[in-house]
PDB file of C-alpha atoms in Angstrom:
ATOM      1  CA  UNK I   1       0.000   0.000   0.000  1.00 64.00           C
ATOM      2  CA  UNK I   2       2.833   2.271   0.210  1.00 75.00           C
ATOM      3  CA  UNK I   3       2.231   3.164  -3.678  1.00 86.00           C
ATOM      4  CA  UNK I   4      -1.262   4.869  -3.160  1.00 88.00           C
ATOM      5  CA  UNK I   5      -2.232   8.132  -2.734  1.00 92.00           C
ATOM      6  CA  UNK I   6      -5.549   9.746  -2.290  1.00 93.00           C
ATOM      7  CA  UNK I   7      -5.688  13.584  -2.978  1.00 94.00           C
ATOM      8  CA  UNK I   8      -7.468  16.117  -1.875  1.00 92.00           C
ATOM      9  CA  UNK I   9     -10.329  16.103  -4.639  1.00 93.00           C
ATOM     10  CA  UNK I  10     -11.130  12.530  -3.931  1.00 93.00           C
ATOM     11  CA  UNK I  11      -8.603  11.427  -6.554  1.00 95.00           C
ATOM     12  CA  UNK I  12      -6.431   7.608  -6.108  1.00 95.00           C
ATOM     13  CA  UNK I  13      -3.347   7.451  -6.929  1.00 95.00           C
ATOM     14  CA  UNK I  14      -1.412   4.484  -7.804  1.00 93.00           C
ATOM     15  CA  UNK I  15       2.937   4.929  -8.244  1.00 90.00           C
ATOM     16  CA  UNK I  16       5.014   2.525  -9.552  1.00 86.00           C
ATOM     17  CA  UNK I  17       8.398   2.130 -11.096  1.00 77.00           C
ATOM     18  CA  UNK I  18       8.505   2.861 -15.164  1.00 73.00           C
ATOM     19  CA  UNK I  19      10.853   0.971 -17.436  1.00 71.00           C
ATOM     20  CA  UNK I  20      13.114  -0.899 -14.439  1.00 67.00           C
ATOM     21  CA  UNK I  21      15.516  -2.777 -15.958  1.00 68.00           C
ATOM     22  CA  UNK I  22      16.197  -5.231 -12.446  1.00 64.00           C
ATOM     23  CA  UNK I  23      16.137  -4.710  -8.781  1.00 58.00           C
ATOM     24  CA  UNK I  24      19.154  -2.797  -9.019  1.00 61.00           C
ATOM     25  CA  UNK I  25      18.662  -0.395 -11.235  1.00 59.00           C
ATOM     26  CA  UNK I  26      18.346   2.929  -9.838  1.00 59.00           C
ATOM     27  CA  UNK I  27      18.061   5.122 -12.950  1.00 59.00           C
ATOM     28  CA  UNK I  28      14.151   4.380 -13.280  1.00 62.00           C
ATOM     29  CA  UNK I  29      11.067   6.690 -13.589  1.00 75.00           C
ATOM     30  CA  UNK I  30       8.173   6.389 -11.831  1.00 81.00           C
ATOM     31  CA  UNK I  31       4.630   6.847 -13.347  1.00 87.00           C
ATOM     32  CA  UNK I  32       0.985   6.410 -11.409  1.00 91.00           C
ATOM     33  CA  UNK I  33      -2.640   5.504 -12.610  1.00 93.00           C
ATOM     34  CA  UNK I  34      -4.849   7.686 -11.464  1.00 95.00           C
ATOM     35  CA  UNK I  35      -8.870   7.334 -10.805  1.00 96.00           C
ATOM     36  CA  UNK I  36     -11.062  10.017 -10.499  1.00 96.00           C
ATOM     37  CA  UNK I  37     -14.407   7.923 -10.457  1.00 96.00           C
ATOM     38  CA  UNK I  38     -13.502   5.407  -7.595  1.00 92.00           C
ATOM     39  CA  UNK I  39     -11.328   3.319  -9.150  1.00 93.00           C
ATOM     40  CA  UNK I  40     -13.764   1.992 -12.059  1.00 96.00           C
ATOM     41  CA  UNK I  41     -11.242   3.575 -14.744  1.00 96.00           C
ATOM     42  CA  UNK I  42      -7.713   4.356 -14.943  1.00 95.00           C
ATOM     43  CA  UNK I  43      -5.433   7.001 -16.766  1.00 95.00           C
ATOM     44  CA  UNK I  44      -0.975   6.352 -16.781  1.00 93.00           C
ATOM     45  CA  UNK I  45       0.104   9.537 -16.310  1.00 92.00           C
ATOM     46  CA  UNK I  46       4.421  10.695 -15.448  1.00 87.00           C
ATOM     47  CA  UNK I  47       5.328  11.324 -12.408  1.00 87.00           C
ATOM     48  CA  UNK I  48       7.705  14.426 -12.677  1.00 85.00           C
ATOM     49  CA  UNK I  49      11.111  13.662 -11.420  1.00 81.00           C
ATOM     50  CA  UNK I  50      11.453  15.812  -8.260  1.00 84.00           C
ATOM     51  CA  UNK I  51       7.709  15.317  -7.427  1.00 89.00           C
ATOM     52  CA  UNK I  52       6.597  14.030  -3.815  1.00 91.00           C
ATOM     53  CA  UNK I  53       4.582  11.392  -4.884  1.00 90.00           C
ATOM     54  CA  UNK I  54       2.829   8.847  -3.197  1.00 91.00           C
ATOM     55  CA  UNK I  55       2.245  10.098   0.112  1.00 94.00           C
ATOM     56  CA  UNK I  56      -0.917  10.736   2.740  1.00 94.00           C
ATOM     57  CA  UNK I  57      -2.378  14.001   3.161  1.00 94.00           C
ATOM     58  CA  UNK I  58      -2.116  14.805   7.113  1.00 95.00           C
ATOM     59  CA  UNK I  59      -4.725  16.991   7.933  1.00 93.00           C
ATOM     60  CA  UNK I  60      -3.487  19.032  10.846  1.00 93.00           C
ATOM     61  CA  UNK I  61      -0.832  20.558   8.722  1.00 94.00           C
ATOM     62  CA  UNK I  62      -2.962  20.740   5.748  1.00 95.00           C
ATOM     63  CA  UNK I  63       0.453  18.961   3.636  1.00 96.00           C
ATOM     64  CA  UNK I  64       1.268  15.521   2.576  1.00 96.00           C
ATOM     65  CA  UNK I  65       3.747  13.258   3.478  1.00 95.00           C
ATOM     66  CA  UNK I  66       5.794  10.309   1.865  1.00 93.00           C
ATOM     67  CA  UNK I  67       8.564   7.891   3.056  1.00 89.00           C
ATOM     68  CA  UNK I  68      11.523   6.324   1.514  1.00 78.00           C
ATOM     69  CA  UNK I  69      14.716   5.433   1.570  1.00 68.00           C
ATOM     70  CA  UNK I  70      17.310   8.831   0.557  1.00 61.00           C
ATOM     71  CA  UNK I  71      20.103   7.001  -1.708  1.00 56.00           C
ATOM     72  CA  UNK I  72      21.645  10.092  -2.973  1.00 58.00           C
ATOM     73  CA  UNK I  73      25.543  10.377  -2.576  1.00 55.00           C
ATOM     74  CA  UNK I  74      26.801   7.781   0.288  1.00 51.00           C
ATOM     75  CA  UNK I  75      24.352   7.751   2.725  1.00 59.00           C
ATOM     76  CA  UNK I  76      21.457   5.354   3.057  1.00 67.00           C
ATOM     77  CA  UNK I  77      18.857   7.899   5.029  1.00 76.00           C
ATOM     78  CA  UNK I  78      15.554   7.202   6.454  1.00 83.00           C
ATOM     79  CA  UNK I  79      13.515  10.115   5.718  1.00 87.00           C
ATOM     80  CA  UNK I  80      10.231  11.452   5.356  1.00 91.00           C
ATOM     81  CA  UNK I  81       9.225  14.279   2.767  1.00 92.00           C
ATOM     82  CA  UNK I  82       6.526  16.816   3.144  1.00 94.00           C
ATOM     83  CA  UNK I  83       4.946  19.013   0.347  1.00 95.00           C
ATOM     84  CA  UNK I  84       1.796  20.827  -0.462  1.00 96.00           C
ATOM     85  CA  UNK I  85       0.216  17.770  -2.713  1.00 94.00           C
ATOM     86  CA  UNK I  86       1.452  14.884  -4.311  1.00 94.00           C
ATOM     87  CA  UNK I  87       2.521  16.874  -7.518  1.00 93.00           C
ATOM     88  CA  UNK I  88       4.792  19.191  -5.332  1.00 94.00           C
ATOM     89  CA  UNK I  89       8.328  19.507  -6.832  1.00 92.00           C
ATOM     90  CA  UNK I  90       9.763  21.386  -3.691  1.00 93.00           C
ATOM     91  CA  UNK I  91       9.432  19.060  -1.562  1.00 93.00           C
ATOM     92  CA  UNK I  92      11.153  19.095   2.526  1.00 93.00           C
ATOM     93  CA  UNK I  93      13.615  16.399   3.318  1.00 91.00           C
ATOM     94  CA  UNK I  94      13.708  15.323   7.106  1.00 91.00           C
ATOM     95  CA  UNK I  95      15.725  12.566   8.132  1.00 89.00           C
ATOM     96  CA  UNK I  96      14.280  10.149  10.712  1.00 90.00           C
ATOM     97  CA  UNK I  97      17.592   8.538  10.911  1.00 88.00           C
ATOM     98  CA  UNK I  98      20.469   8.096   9.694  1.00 85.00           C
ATOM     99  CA  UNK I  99      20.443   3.905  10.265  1.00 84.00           C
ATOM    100  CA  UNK I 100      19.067   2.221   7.014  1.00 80.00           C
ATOM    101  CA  UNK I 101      15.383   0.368   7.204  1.00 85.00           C
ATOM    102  CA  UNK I 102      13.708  -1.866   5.286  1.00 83.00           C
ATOM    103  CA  UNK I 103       9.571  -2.385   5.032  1.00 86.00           C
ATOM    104  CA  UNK I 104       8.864   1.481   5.207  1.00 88.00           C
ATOM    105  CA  UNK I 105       5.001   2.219   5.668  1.00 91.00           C
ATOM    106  CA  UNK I 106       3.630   5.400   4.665  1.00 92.00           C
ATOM    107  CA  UNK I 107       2.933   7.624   7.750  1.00 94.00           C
ATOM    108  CA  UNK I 108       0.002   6.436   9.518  1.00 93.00           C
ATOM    109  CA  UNK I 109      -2.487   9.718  11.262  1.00 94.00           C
ATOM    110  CA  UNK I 110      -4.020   9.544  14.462  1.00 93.00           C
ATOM    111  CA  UNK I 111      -6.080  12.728  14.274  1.00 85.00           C
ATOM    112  CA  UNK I 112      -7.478  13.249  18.041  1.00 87.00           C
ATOM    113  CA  UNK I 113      -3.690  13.121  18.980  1.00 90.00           C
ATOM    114  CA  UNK I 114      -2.778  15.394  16.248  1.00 93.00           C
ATOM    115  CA  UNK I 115       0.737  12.759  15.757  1.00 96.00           C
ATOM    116  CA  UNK I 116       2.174  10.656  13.030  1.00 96.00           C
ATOM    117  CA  UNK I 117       3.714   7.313  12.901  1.00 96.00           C
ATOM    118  CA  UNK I 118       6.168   5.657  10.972  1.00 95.00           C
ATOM    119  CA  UNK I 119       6.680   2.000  10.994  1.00 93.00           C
ATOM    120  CA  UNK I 120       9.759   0.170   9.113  1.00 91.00           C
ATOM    121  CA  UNK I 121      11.790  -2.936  10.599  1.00 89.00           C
ATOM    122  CA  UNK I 122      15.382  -3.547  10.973  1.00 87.00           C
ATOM    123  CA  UNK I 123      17.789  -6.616  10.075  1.00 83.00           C
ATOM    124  CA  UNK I 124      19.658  -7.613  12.894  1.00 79.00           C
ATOM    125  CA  UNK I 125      21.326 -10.905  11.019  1.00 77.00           C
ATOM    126  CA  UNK I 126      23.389 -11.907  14.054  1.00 80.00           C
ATOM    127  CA  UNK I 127      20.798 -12.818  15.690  1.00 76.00           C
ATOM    128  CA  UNK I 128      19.158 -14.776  12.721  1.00 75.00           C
ATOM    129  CA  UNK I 129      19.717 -15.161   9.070  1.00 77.00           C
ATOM    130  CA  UNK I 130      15.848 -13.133   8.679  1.00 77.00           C
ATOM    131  CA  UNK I 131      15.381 -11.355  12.150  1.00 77.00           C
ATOM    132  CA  UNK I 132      13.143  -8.412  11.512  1.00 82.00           C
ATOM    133  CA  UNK I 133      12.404  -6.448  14.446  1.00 86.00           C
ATOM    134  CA  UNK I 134       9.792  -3.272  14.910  1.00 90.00           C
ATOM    135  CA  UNK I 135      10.992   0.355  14.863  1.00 93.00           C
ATOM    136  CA  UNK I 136       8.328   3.502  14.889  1.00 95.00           C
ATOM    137  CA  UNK I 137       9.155   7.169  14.540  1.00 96.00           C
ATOM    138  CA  UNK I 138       6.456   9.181  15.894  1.00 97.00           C
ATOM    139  CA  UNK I 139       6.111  13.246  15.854  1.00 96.00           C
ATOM    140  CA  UNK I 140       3.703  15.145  17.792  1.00 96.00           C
ATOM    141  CA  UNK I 141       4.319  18.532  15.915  1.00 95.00           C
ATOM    142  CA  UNK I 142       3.277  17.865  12.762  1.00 93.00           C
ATOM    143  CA  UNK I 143       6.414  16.074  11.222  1.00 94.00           C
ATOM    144  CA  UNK I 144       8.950  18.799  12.244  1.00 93.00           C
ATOM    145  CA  UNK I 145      10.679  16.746  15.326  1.00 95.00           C
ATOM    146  CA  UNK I 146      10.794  12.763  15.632  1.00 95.00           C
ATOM    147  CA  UNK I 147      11.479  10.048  17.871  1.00 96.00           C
ATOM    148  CA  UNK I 148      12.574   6.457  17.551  1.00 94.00           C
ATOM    149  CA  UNK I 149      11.596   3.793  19.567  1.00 94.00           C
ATOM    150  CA  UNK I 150      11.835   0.165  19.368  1.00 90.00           C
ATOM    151  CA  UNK I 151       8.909  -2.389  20.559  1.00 89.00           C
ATOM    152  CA  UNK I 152       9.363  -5.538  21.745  1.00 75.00           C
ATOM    153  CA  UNK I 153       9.737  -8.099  18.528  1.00 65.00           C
ATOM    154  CA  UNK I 154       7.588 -11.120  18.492  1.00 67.00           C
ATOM    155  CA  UNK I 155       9.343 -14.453  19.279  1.00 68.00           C
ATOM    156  CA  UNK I 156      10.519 -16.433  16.859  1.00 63.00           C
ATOM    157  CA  UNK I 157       8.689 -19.608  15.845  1.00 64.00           C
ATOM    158  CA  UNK I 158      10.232 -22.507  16.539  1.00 67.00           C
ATOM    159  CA  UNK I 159      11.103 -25.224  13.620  1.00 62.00           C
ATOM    160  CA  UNK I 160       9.294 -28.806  14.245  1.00 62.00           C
TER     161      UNK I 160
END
């Protein structure tokens, strides 16, 4: 679900790669389908390169948000981006840290809280060969501050 979008107007959004050539390959577009009649038809449309994207709209800050993985230069951030709709090209980086994730959900609203969560895992091979455990980032301004914390992990089912 981290592909879909719904906008303002009522709109759903669908993004997904364009033209990857393998699971490597980094030098991809994206593209979405977009409904604006609840999904009974679709139109392809280009996503524009710097655009935010898929995202959710949060609506005590009246902006939307999106997640993923910052792979620019060296670093392999966590980060979330915030812009004005889906189609916004200026788009705010903030990095929720600088530890790389994997599974990274779209932020999640609670609205009578007025805060925003963040779920992803984290590898921890030494412990097992696929040992995901839990992380959330949660702000309570509105996406400008966030903090990590780790729940417990569920136990891991043992082989009969």
């Amino acid at each position: 679900w981290s592909g879909l979008c719904v906008t303002r107007d009522g709109r759903i959004r669908f993004y997904s790669p364009y033209n990857k050539k393998s699971v490597y390959d980094t030098n991809y577009e994206m593209f979405y389908v977009e409904s604006d009649d609840c999904g009974v038809s679709w139109k392809k449309h280009m996503k524009p390169k710097n655009s935010l994207g898929a995202s959710v709209y949060i609506p005590f800050t009246d902006k939307y948000m999106g997640t993923r993985q910052n792979t620019e230069g060296e670093d392999d951030l966590t980060c979330v981006y915030i812009g004005d709709d889906p189609d916004d090209e200026n788009v705010r980086k903030i990095v929720l840290s600088e530890k790389t994730y994997v599974d990274l959900k779209q932020p999640f609203v609670l609205k009578k809280r007025n805060r925003i969560i963040v779920s992803a895992q984290e590898m921890r091979p030494e412990l097992h060969p696929s040992a995901y455990f839990p992380v959330l980032f949660y702000s309570d301004d509105g996406g400008e501050t966030w903090r990590e914390t780790h729940p417990g992990a569920a136990p891991f089912a043992e082989s009969k």
